[in-house]
CSV table of C-alpha atoms in Angstrom, one decimal:
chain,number,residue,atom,x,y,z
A,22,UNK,CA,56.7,11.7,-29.2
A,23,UNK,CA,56.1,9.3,-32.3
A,24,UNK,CA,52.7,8.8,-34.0
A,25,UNK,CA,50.3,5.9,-32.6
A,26,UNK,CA,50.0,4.0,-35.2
A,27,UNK,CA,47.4,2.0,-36.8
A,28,UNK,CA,47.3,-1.3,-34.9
A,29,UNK,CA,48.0,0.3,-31.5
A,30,UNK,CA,44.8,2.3,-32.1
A,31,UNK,CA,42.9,-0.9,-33.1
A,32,UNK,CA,43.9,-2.8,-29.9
A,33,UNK,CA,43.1,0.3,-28.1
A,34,UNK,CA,39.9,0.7,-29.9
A,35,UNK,CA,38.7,-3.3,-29.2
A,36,UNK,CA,39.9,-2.5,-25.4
A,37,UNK,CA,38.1,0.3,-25.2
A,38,UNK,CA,35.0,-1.6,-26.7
A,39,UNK,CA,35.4,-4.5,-24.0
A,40,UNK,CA,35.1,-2.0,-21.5
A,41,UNK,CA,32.5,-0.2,-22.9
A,42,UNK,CA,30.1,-3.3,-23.0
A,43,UNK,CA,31.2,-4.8,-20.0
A,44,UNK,CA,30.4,-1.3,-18.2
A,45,UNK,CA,26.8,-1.1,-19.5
A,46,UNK,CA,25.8,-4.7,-18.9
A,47,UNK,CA,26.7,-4.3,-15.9
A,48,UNK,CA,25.1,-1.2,-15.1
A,49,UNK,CA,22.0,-2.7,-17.2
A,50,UNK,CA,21.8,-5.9,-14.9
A,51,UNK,CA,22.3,-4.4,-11.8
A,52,UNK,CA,18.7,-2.4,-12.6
A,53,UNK,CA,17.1,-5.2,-14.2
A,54,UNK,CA,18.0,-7.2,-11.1
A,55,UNK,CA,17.5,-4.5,-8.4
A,56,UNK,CA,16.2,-5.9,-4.8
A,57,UNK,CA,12.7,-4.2,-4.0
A,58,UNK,CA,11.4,-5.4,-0.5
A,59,UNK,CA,8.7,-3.8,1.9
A,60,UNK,CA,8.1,-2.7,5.2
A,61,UNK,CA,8.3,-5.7,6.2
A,62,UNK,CA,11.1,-6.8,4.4
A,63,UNK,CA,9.7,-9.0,2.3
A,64,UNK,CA,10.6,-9.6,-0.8
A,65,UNK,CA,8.5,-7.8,-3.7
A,66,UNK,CA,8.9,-8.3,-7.7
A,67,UNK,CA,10.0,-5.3,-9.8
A,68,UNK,CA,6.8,-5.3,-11.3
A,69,UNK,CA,4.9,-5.0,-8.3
A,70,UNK,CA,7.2,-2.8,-6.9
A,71,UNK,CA,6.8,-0.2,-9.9
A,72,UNK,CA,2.7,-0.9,-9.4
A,73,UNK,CA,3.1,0.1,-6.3
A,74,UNK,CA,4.9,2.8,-6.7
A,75,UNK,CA,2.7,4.6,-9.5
A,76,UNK,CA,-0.2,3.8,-8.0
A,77,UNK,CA,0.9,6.1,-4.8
A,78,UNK,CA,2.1,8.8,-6.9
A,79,UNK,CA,-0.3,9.4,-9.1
A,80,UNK,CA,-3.0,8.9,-6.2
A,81,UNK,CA,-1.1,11.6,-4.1
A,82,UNK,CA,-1.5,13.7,-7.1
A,83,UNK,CA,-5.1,13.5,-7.5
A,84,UNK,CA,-5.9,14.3,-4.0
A,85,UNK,CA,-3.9,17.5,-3.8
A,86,UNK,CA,-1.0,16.3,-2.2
A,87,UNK,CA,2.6,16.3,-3.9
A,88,UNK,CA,5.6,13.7,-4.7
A,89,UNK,CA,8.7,14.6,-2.6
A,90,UNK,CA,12.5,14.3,-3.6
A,91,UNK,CA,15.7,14.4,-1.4
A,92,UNK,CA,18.7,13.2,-2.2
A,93,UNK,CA,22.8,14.8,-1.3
A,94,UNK,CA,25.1,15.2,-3.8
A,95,UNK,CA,24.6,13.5,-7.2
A,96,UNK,CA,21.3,12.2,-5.6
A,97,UNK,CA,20.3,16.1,-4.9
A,98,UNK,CA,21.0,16.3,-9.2
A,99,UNK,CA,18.5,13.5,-9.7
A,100,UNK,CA,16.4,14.8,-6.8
A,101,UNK,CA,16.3,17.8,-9.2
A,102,UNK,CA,15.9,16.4,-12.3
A,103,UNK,CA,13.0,13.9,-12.1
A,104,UNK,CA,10.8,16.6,-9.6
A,105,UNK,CA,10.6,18.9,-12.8
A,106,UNK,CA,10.4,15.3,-15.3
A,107,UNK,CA,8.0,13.9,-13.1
A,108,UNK,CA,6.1,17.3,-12.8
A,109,UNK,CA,6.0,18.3,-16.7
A,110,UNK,CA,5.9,15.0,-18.1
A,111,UNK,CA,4.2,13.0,-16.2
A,112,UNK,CA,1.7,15.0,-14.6
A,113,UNK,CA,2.5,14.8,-11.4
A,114,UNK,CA,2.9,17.2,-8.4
A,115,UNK,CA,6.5,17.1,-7.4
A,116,UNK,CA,9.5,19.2,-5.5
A,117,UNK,CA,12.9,18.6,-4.5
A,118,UNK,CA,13.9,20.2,-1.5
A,119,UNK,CA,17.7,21.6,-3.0
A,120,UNK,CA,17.3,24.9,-3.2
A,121,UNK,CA,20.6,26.7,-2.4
A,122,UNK,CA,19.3,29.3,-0.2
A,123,UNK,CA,17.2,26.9,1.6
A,124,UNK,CA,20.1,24.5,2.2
A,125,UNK,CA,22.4,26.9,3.5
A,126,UNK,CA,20.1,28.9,5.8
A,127,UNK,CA,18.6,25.5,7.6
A,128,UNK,CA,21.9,24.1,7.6
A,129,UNK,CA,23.9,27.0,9.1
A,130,UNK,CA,20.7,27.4,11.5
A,131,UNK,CA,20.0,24.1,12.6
A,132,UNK,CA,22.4,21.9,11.5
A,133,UNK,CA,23.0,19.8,7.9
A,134,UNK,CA,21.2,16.4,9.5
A,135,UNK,CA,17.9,19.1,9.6
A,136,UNK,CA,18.1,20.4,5.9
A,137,UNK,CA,15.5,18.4,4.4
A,138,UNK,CA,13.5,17.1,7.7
A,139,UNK,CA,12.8,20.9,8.4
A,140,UNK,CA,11.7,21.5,4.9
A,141,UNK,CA,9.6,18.4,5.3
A,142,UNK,CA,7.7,20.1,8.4
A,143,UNK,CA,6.9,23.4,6.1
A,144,UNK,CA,5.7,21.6,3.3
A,145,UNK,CA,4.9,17.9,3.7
A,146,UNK,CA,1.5,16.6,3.9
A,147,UNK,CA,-0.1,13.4,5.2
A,148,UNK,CA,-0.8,12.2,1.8
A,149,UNK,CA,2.2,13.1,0.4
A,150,UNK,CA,5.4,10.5,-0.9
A,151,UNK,CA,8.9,11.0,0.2
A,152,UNK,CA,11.3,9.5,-2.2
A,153,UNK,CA,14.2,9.0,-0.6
A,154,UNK,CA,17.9,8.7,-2.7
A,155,UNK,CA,21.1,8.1,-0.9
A,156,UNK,CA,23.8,5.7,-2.1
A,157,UNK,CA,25.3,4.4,0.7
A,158,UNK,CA,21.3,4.7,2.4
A,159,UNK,CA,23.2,6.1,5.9
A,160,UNK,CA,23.6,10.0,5.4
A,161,UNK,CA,21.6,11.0,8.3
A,162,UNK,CA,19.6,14.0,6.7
A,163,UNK,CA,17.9,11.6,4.4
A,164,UNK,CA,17.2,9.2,7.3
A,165,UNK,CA,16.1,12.5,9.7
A,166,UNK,CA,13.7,13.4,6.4
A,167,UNK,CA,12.0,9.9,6.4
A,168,UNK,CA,11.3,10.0,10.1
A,169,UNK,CA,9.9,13.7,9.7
A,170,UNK,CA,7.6,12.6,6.5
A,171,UNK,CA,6.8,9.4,9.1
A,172,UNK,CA,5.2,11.2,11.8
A,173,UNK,CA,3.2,13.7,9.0
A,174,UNK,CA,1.6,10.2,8.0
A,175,UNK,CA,3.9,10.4,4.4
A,176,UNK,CA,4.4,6.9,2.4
A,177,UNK,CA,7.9,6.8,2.2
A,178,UNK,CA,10.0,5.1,-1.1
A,179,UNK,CA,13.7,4.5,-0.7
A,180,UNK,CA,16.3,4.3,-3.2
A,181,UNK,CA,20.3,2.8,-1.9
A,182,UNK,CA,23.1,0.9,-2.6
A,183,UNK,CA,26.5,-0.2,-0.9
A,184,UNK,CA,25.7,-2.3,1.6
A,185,UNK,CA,22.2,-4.6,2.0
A,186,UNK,CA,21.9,-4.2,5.3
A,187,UNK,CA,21.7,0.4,5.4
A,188,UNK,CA,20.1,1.7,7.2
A,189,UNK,CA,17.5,3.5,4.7
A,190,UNK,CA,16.4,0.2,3.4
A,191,UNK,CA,14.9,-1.0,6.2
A,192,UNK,CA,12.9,2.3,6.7
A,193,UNK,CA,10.5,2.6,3.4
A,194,UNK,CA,7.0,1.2,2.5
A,195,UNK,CA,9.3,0.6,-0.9
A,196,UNK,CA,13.2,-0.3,-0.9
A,197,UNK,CA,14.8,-0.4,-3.8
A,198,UNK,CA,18.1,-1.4,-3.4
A,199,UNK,CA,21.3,-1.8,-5.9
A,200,UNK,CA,23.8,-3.8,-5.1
A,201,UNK,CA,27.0,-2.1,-5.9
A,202,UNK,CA,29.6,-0.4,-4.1
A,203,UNK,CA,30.4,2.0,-6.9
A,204,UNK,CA,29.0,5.3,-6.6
A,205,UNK,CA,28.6,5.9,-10.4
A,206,UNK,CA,26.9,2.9,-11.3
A,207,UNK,CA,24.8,3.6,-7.9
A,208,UNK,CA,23.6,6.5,-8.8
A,209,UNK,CA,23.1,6.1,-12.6
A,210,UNK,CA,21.4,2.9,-11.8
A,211,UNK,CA,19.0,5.3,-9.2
A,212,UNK,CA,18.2,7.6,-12.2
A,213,UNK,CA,17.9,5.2,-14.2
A,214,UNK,CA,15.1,3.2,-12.1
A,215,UNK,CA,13.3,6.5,-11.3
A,216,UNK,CA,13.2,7.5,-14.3
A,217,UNK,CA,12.0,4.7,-16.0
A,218,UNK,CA,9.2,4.5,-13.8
A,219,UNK,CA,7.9,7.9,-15.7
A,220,UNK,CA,8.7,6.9,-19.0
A,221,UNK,CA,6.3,3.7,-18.1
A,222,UNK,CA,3.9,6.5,-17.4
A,223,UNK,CA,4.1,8.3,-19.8
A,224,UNK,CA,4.9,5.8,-22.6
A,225,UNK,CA,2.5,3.3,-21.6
A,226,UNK,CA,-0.2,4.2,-19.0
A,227,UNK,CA,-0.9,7.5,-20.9
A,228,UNK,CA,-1.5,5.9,-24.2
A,229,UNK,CA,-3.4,3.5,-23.5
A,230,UNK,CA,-6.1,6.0,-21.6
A,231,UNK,CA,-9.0,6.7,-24.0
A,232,UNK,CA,-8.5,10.5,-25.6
A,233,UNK,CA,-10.8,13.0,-25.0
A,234,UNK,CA,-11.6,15.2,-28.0
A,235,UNK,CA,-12.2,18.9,-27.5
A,236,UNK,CA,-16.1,19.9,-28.5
C-alpha cells in the first residue's frame, strides 16, 4: 500500500474541516433554536423557558425537596452526569435514578416500564422536579415516571427530539424539544441545553449575588 501523499491529505484535511463546521453549526443551531412550549402548548421563549426553569429548581432546593433525573441509555449518562453537576456545582439537591442494582431488581420484579416510576414512589416529593430526557420522547418508563411524579404533585420538565408531535412533549410544565432525528446530535444537544442552564447558574446568577465575608 503506497504512501498518501501530500495533496491527498490536504483535500482530505479541507473535507474533513467542512464536515467538522457543518456538524457543529448544526448541532449549535439546533440548541439555539430549540422549541420550549408549556402545558398548554404554547409557545415559550428560551429565555423564559430557562427562567422558568431555574426558578423551580433552585426553589425546590430551598424548601427541602430535590431535582430528579431520568433518562435510558445515553440519556441515563446525562441523567448521571448533571445530578452530581447540578448537585456540586450548582448547589442544588439532585439524584438520578440509574443505579444498577436498582434498575435490575425493579425491572426483573416489576417490569422495565416501572424502573423509574417505582423509584419515583420511594423518593419523590410534592415539591420536587422531574426532568425528564428521552430522545425519541416515547420510551414508556419515562412517560410511566412523569405520570408517577404527576400524581405526587411533582413539576415536571421534558427534554425530546425526533418527532414534534411525542408523546413526552405534550406531558411537561416545560418541553424542550430538538428537532432532529439523529440520536447523537439529540442527545448532545440535551446535554448541552441542561447543562448550560447550570453554567448560567453558576457563571451568572452566583456572581452577581452579593458575597458574604466570614467575621
Amino acid at each position: 500500500m503506497g504512501r498518501t501523499s501530500l495533496n491527498e491529505l490536504d483535500v482530505k484535511g479541507k473535507a474533513m474541516q467542512n464536515w467538522l463546521q457543518g456538524y457543529f453549526n448544526t448541532l449549535c443551531d439546533l440548541q439555539l433554536n430549540v422549541a420550549v412550549t408549556n402545558l398548554s402548548q404554547e409557545v415559550v421563549s428560551i429565555e423564559k423557558g430557562y427562567q422558568s426553569y431555574i426558578q423551580w429548581i433552585q426553589s425546590a432546593h430551598h424548601q427541602g425537596a430535590k431535582v430528579m433525573f431520568i433518562g435510558n441509555g445515553g440519556s441515563a449518562g446525562i441523567a448521571s452526569h448533571v445530578a452530581i453537576d447540578y448537585s456540586k456545582n450548582g448547589h442544588i439537591r439532585s439524584m438520578a435514578f440509574s443505579d444498577a442494582s436498582a434498575l435490575t431488581c425493579l425491572s426483573n420484579d416489576l417490569g422495565y416500564d416501572n424502573v423509574f416510576a417505582k423509584q419515583i414512589e420511594f423518593h419523590g416529593h410534592s415539591k420536587d422536579v422531574l426532568i425528564a430526557i428521552s430522545s425519541s420522547g416515547k420510551s414508556k418508563n419515562i412517560l410511566q415516571a412523569v405520570a408517577a411524579a404527576r400524581k405526587l404533585g411533582c413539576q415536571v420538565v421534558t427534554f425530546s427530539g425526533f418527532e414534534a408531535n411525542n408523546p413526552l412533549r405534550q406531558l411537561g410544565d416545560l418541553n424542550f424539544y430538538v428537532a432532529s432525528q439523529s440520536y447523537g446530535f439529540v442527545e448532545v444537544a440535551h446535554l448541552g441545553l441542561i447543562h448550560s442552564i447550570l453554567d448560567y447558574i453558576t457563571e451568572v446568577q452566583y456572581q452577581a449575588e452579593p458575597q458574604v465575608c466570614a467575621v
